[in-house]
Amino acid sequence: MSKLTIALDIMGGDHGPPVILSASLKAIRQHPDFNFILCGKQEIIEPVVADLLPEQRARVTIEHCEDVVEMGDAPAFALRNKKHSSMRRIIELVESGEADACVSAGNTGALLALAYYFLKTLPGIDRPALVSAMPTASQHKVFLLDLGANVNCTSETLFQYGVMGSVLAQEVSGIEKPRVALLNVGEEDIKGNAQVKIADQMFRDAEALNYIGYVEGDDIFTDHADVVVTDGFTGNVALKSTEGLAKLVINEVKRQSQMNLLSRLMARIALPLLKSIYNRVNPDQYNGASLLGLRGIVIKSHGNASADAFYYAIHQGMREAKMGIPEKIKSKIETVLLEQL
Amino acid sequence: MSKLTIALDIMGGDHGPPVILSASLKAIRQHPDFNFILCGKQEIIEPVVADLLPEQRARVTIEHCEDVVEMGDAPAFALRNKKHSSMRRIIELVESGEADACVSAGNTGALLALAYYFLKTLPGIDRPALVSAMPTASQHKVFLLDLGANVNCTSETLFQYGVMGSVLAQEVSGIEKPRVALLNVGEEDIKGNAQVKIADQMFRDAEALNYIGYVEGDDIFTDHADVVVTDGFTGNVALKSTEGLAKLVINEVKRQSQMNLLSRLMARIALPLLKSIYNRVNPDQYNGASLLGLRGIVIKSHGNASADAFYYAIHQGMREAKMGIPEKIKSKIETVLLEQL
């Protein structure tokens, strides 16, 4: 069996190539069953990979890319004017079949635009979605989508998100019949906007999915569902606002620790515990949002990811490549569409 | 000067009349400058108010109401079939001018429908909005609206929410020029859906408001803005999902405290600190969502409010009555509309 190949955008991310390269070396060393294509400036990459053992170095290809997509570049600008960017190159490698998955911590909008333009969506899928795992009260994770790929979603798109999320929960978490829920403002049937109500009916009619109905925002974290579906506007706000609250909790501990002696003592003693809580709820730790629904695997890492966090995103790409997630989604959507005939 | 009057729905809430009455007695005792009308079943209310001193009892009127709006009643059902409900009566009392504000912990949908039907919106306001204060990293609070009154919002509605939120922040928090922000999925101008983009332009053109542009979900809690405007679907999800995360944090502490001895010790010592954090971030503590934009003051308490939380909601109603919030909104929206001529 030939090895699977992962293409990495070395130039993306807030902390620059050193952090991305450090994570990449870790992946190369720990996963002898994968090949890696590192895209970016040769003069930056070359000296770093020199540290690898010959067996490791043999699994690495460097593709020199002259251009860099900057964090502030508009997606259309990146598409038109940065034809030799590392971000574009990793997508092209997936498109041509030279790579089985790609990972970037760069500009989200540009990555979405490039991925959508070159890879196109799978048959039966209108729009790609960004999905990530979130913590729950139990040890299970919940997949929330869309996290911001599409701010306007039709009922059909929401339904397709449910199909894609279900495949991911099945393959990645090994859940036989993932519980799929639709995010709404109330559990009563009368609530919700028109798109949500129609999507609800579509889900009810789809026997190939284990649809459990509506959930509210607080149920994301209660292990009620394995997949929670919403539009990209709401999903992004839900992700970011919970991230904001998690940060507020930590800041509150810091503030308290500067107050009276008792508070300071309590905060001091509890700091490891509080950090463990923060790590559990902090979305940074769930790094590696998958761009689902395309004819290829694209993983978006947090821009400010640490080396550990970027390694996790690479790992996510390797897992999806092994499982052939796009083919599984294609097959599932065909089953669901046939059901509707 | 004649006393202001608050009408209370004694029958609403998950915990029933005892909790609501306990909060009501506290308000009656602590605020000799207010009259109170208690609406609900006379036989339940009468024995409880008997405990009041004569001066206190003299400020209380009981209005017997035969019907009770149940938590599961559809809004249209409550409107048509519960003509003698305590919830309807408190709204009628505000409509007739007999009360200056009303407070209920009952069924949200029914309360919104009754309030909208009887009180109507102020001139220049299309739809009412639910607004509540949320914690921030500093000691300032931020007003988030809409929390679920309208799941579909036009740009005009979003703009009007900004005007209403600005008035509330000015009057309740005493901020001279409240910073008004629009919730979006990114700070770049290119992001967001059509309604948000048009609303952004409307805000930019309104000189009577201190508009600061877009904020993302995590900025709700960073004291970037005094007022954050969004549609009722997104606002509700943001509120509930942060509430869900706050509960997850507490549950995680409980779980950790059952693990190894060190964790148990840390959790034990830190419990008061963790509870203080929870109390600070738990939206229950910010009880009393105002239904803004109507020709009268309606306060919605959390259904599962404790006596202390319901007291806080009454307090919110008293504060808004003293400040004449509806008149202030009416005057501000006139200023803004004149600007547009």
GROMACS .gro file of N, CA and C in nm, chain B residues 36-122:
model
  261
  377PHE      N    1  -4.779   4.832   4.457
  377PHE     CA    2  -4.771   4.703   4.388
  377PHE      C    3  -4.910   4.646   4.363
  378ILE      N    4  -4.930   4.591   4.244
  378ILE     CA    5  -5.054   4.519   4.215
  378ILE      C    6  -5.016   4.374   4.191
  379LEU      N    7  -5.065   4.285   4.277
  379LEU     CA    8  -5.031   4.143   4.265
  379LEU      C    9  -5.145   4.072   4.192
  380CYS      N   10  -5.115   4.015   4.076
  380CYS     CA   11  -5.218   3.950   3.995
  380CYS      C   12  -5.204   3.798   4.003
  381GLY      N   13  -5.315   3.733   4.033
  381GLY     CA   14  -5.313   3.587   4.043
  381GLY      C   15  -5.428   3.539   4.129
  382LYS      N   16  -5.419   3.418   4.176
  382LYS     CA   17  -5.529   3.360   4.255
  382LYS      C   18  -5.532   3.422   4.395
  383GLN      N   19  -5.644   3.488   4.424
  383GLN     CA   20  -5.662   3.559   4.551
  383GLN      C   21  -5.632   3.469   4.671
  384GLU      N   22  -5.678   3.344   4.663
  384GLU     CA   23  -5.663   3.253   4.778
  384GLU      C   24  -5.517   3.215   4.804
  385ILE      N   25  -5.432   3.231   4.704
  385ILE     CA   26  -5.289   3.205   4.724
  385ILE      C   27  -5.219   3.330   4.776
  386ILE      N   28  -5.258   3.446   4.721
  386ILE     CA   29  -5.188   3.571   4.755
  386ILE      C   30  -5.228   3.624   4.894
  387GLU      N   31  -5.357   3.621   4.923
  387GLU     CA   32  -5.414   3.681   5.045
  387GLU      C   33  -5.340   3.639   5.173
  388PRO      N   34  -5.325   3.508   5.198
  388PRO     CA   35  -5.260   3.468   5.325
  388PRO      C   36  -5.115   3.516   5.334
  389VAL      N   37  -5.048   3.530   5.221
  389VAL     CA   38  -4.907   3.568   5.223
  389VAL      C   39  -4.891   3.717   5.254
  390VAL      N   40  -4.974   3.801   5.192
  390VAL     CA   41  -4.960   3.946   5.217
  390VAL      C   42  -5.008   3.984   5.357
  391ALA      N   43  -5.078   3.892   5.422
  391ALA     CA   44  -5.121   3.916   5.560
  391ALA      C   45  -5.004   3.940   5.654
  392ASP      N   46  -4.887   3.893   5.615
  392ASP     CA   47  -4.766   3.912   5.696
  392ASP      C   48  -4.713   4.056   5.692
  393LEU      N   49  -4.760   4.135   5.598
  393LEU     CA   50  -4.707   4.271   5.583
  393LEU      C   51  -4.754   4.363   5.694
  394LEU      N   52  -4.675   4.466   5.724
  394LEU     CA   53  -4.716   4.570   5.817
  394LEU      C   54  -4.826   4.653   5.751
  395PRO      N   55  -4.910   4.722   5.831
  395PRO     CA   56  -5.022   4.800   5.771
  395PRO      C   57  -4.975   4.899   5.663
  396GLU      N   58  -4.863   4.968   5.689
  396GLU     CA   59  -4.815   5.065   5.588
  396GLU      C   60  -4.781   4.995   5.458
  397GLN      N   61  -4.721   4.877   5.471
  397GLN     CA   62  -4.681   4.800   5.352
  397GLN      C   63  -4.805   4.746   5.280
  398ARG      N   64  -4.898   4.691   5.359
  398ARG     CA   65  -5.020   4.632   5.303
  398ARG      C   66  -5.101   4.738   5.227
  399ALA      N   67  -5.092   4.861   5.275
  399ALA     CA   68  -5.170   4.971   5.214
  399ALA      C   69  -5.121   5.001   5.073
  400ARG      N   70  -4.997   4.961   5.042
  400ARG     CA   71  -4.943   4.987   4.907
  400ARG      C   72  -4.965   4.870   4.811
  401VAL      N   73  -5.041   4.771   4.860
  401VAL     CA   74  -5.061   4.651   4.780
  401VAL      C   75  -5.207   4.633   4.740
  402THR      N   76  -5.231   4.607   4.613
  402THR     CA   77  -5.364   4.572   4.566
  402THR      C   78  -5.358   4.429   4.512
  403ILE      N   79  -5.457   4.350   4.541
  403ILE     CA   80  -5.462   4.215   4.483
  403ILE      C   81  -5.567   4.214   4.373
  404GLU      N   82  -5.528   4.166   4.258
  404GLU     CA   83  -5.627   4.150   4.149
  404GLU      C   84  -5.642   4.001   4.124
  405HIS      N   85  -5.758   3.950   4.157
  405HIS     CA   86  -5.781   3.807   4.139
  405HIS      C   87  -5.792   3.773   3.990
  406CYS      N   88  -5.714   3.674   3.945
  406CYS     CA   89  -5.720   3.629   3.805
  406CYS      C   90  -5.744   3.479   3.806
  407GLU      N   91  -5.848   3.440   3.736
  407GLU     CA   92  -5.892   3.300   3.737
  407GLU      C   93  -5.798   3.211   3.655
  408ASP      N   94  -5.750   3.264   3.539
  408ASP     CA   95  -5.670   3.181   3.448
  408ASP      C   96  -5.520   3.189   3.477
  409VAL      N   97  -5.452   3.082   3.438
  409VAL     CA   98  -5.305   3.080   3.447
  409VAL      C   99  -5.250   3.040   3.310
  410VAL      N  100  -5.157   3.118   3.257
  410VAL     CA  101  -5.089   3.079   3.133
  410VAL      C  102  -4.983   2.976   3.171
  411GLU      N  103  -4.996   2.856   3.114
  411GLU     CA  104  -4.902   2.749   3.147
  411GLU      C  105  -4.776   2.762   3.060
  412MET      N  106  -4.666   2.701   3.105
  412MET     CA  107  -4.540   2.709   3.031
  412MET      C  108  -4.554   2.650   2.890
  413GLY      N  109  -4.641   2.550   2.875
  413GLY     CA  110  -4.655   2.485   2.745
  413GLY      C  111  -4.758   2.549   2.652
  414ASP      N  112  -4.829   2.650   2.698
  414ASP     CA  113  -4.933   2.713   2.613
  414ASP      C  114  -4.871   2.784   2.493
  415ALA      N  115  -4.927   2.760   2.375
  415ALA     CA  116  -4.884   2.834   2.257
  415ALA      C  117  -4.928   2.980   2.274
  416PRO      N  118  -4.848   3.075   2.225
  416PRO     CA  119  -4.883   3.217   2.240
  416PRO      C  120  -5.025   3.249   2.192
  417ALA      N  121  -5.062   3.196   2.074
  417ALA     CA  122  -5.195   3.227   2.020
  417ALA      C  123  -5.305   3.170   2.110
  418PHE      N  124  -5.280   3.054   2.167
  418PHE     CA  125  -5.376   2.992   2.258
  418PHE      C  126  -5.394   3.078   2.383
  419ALA      N  127  -5.282   3.125   2.438
  419ALA     CA  128  -5.287   3.209   2.559
  419ALA      C  129  -5.364   3.338   2.531
  420LEU      N  130  -5.342   3.393   2.412
  420LEU     CA  131  -5.405   3.519   2.372
  420LEU      C  132  -5.556   3.502   2.357
  421ARG      N  133  -5.597   3.393   2.294
  421ARG     CA  134  -5.740   3.371   2.264
  421ARG      C  135  -5.819   3.313   2.380
  422ASN      N  136  -5.755   3.219   2.452
  422ASN     CA  137  -5.834   3.140   2.548
  422ASN      C  138  -5.811   3.170   2.695
  423LYS      N  139  -5.712   3.253   2.727
  423LYS     CA  140  -5.685   3.280   2.869
  423LYS      C  141  -5.706   3.429   2.895
  424LYS      N  142  -5.832   3.471   2.877
  424LYS     CA  143  -5.862   3.614   2.886
  424LYS      C  144  -5.856   3.668   3.028
  425HIS      N  145  -5.859   3.578   3.126
  425HIS     CA  146  -5.853   3.624   3.265
  425HIS      C  147  -5.727   3.574   3.334
  426SER      N  148  -5.621   3.572   3.258
  426SER     CA  149  -5.494   3.525   3.316
  426SER      C  150  -5.421   3.639   3.386
  427SER      N  151  -5.338   3.602   3.483
  427SER     CA  152  -5.257   3.701   3.556
  427SER      C  153  -5.158   3.768   3.461
  428MET      N  154  -5.107   3.691   3.363
  428MET     CA  155  -5.010   3.746   3.271
  428MET      C  156  -5.073   3.854   3.183
  429ARG      N  157  -5.195   3.827   3.135
  429ARG     CA  158  -5.264   3.926   3.054
  429ARG      C  159  -5.300   4.049   3.137
  430ARG      N  160  -5.338   4.025   3.261
  430ARG     CA  161  -5.384   4.135   3.347
  430ARG      C  162  -5.272   4.236   3.374
  431ILE      N  163  -5.150   4.187   3.399
  431ILE     CA  164  -5.040   4.282   3.428
  431ILE      C  165  -5.013   4.372   3.307
  432ILE      N  166  -5.029   4.314   3.187
  432ILE     CA  167  -5.007   4.392   3.064
  432ILE      C  168  -5.120   4.495   3.048
  433GLU      N  169  -5.244   4.451   3.075
  433GLU     CA  170  -5.358   4.544   3.065
  433GLU      C  171  -5.341   4.660   3.162
  434LEU      N  172  -5.288   4.632   3.278
  434LEU     CA  173  -5.267   4.737   3.379
  434LEU      C  174  -5.164   4.840   3.331
  435VAL      N  175  -5.064   4.793   3.258
  435VAL     CA  176  -4.964   4.885   3.201
  435VAL      C  177  -5.030   4.965   3.087
  436GLU      N  178  -5.109   4.896   3.007
  436GLU     CA  179  -5.176   4.962   2.894
  436GLU      C  180  -5.269   5.075   2.942
  437SER      N  181  -5.344   5.048   3.050
  437SER     CA  182  -5.441   5.147   3.099
  437SER      C  183  -5.375   5.257   3.180
  438GLY      N  184  -5.247   5.240   3.210
  438GLY     CA  185  -5.177   5.341   3.289
  438GLY      C  186  -5.189   5.319   3.439
  439GLU      N  187  -5.259   5.214   3.479
  439GLU     CA  188  -5.272   5.186   3.624
  439GLU      C  189  -5.140   5.136   3.682
  440ALA      N  190  -5.058   5.075   3.596
  440ALA     CA  191  -4.925   5.033   3.641
  440ALA      C  192  -4.820   5.098   3.551
  441ASP      N  193  -4.700   5.123   3.607
  441ASP     CA  194  -4.591   5.185   3.530
  441ASP      C  195  -4.494   5.083   3.474
  442ALA      N  196  -4.502   4.960   3.523
  442ALA     CA  197  -4.419   4.851   3.472
  442ALA      C  198  -4.480   4.720   3.519
  443CYS      N  199  -4.449   4.613   3.448
  443CYS     CA  200  -4.497   4.482   3.492
  443CYS      C  201  -4.385   4.379   3.477
  444VAL      N  202  -4.394   4.273   3.559
  444VAL     CA  203  -4.289   4.171   3.562
  444VAL      C  204  -4.354   4.032   3.565
  445SER      N  205  -4.303   3.941   3.481
  445SER     CA  206  -4.352   3.804   3.481
  445SER      C  207  -4.237   3.706   3.460
  446ALA      N  208  -4.245   3.590   3.523
  446ALA     CA  209  -4.149   3.481   3.500
  446ALA      C  210  -4.214   3.369   3.420
  447GLY      N  211  -4.327   3.401   3.358
  447GLY     CA  212  -4.403   3.298   3.285
  447GLY      C  213  -4.351   3.275   3.144
  448ASN      N  214  -4.424   3.191   3.073
  448ASN     CA  215  -4.404   3.155   2.932
  448ASN      C  216  -4.361   3.274   2.844
  449THR      N  217  -4.240   3.272   2.795
  449THR     CA  218  -4.184   3.386   2.720
  449THR      C  219  -4.266   3.420   2.595
  450GLY      N  220  -4.298   3.317   2.515
  450GLY     CA  221  -4.371   3.340   2.391
  450GLY      C  222  -4.505   3.408   2.416
  451ALA      N  223  -4.576   3.360   2.518
  451ALA     CA  224  -4.707   3.418   2.550
  451ALA      C  225  -4.693   3.561   2.599
  452LEU      N  226  -4.592   3.586   2.681
  452LEU     CA  227  -4.569   3.722   2.733
  452LEU      C  228  -4.539   3.818   2.619
  453LEU      N  229  -4.453   3.774   2.526
  453LEU     CA  230  -4.420   3.858   2.409
  453LEU      C  231  -4.544   3.888   2.328
  454ALA      N  232  -4.626   3.784   2.304
  454ALA     CA  233  -4.745   3.801   2.220
  454ALA      C  234  -4.844   3.896   2.287
  455LEU      N  235  -4.868   3.877   2.416
  455LEU     CA  236  -4.963   3.963   2.489
  455LEU      C  237  -4.913   4.107   2.494
  456ALA      N  238  -4.784   4.123   2.522
  456ALA     CA  239  -4.727   4.257   2.533
  456ALA      C  240  -4.735   4.331   2.399
  457TYR      N  241  -4.701   4.259   2.293
  457TYR     CA  242  -4.701   4.319   2.159
  457TYR      C  243  -4.844   4.353   2.118
  458TYR      N  244  -4.938   4.265   2.150
  458TYR     CA  245  -5.078   4.283   2.112
  458TYR      C  246  -5.142   4.401   2.185
  459PHE      N  247  -5.119   4.410   2.315
  459PHE     CA  248  -5.186   4.515   2.393
  459PHE      C  249  -5.112   4.647   2.396
  460LEU      N  250  -4.980   4.640   2.402
  460LEU     CA  251  -4.904   4.765   2.421
  460LEU      C  252  -4.860   4.829   2.291
  461LYS      N  253  -4.848   4.753   2.187
  461LYS     CA  254  -4.799   4.802   2.058
  461LYS      C  255  -4.660   4.863   2.071
  462THR      N  256  -4.594   4.878   1.956
  462THR     CA  257  -4.461   4.936   1.959
  462THR      C  258  -4.468   5.089   1.955
  463LEU      N  259  -4.360   5.151   1.997
  463LEU     CA  260  -4.347   5.297   1.993
  463LEU      C  261  -4.338   5.345   1.848
   0.00000   0.00000   0.00000
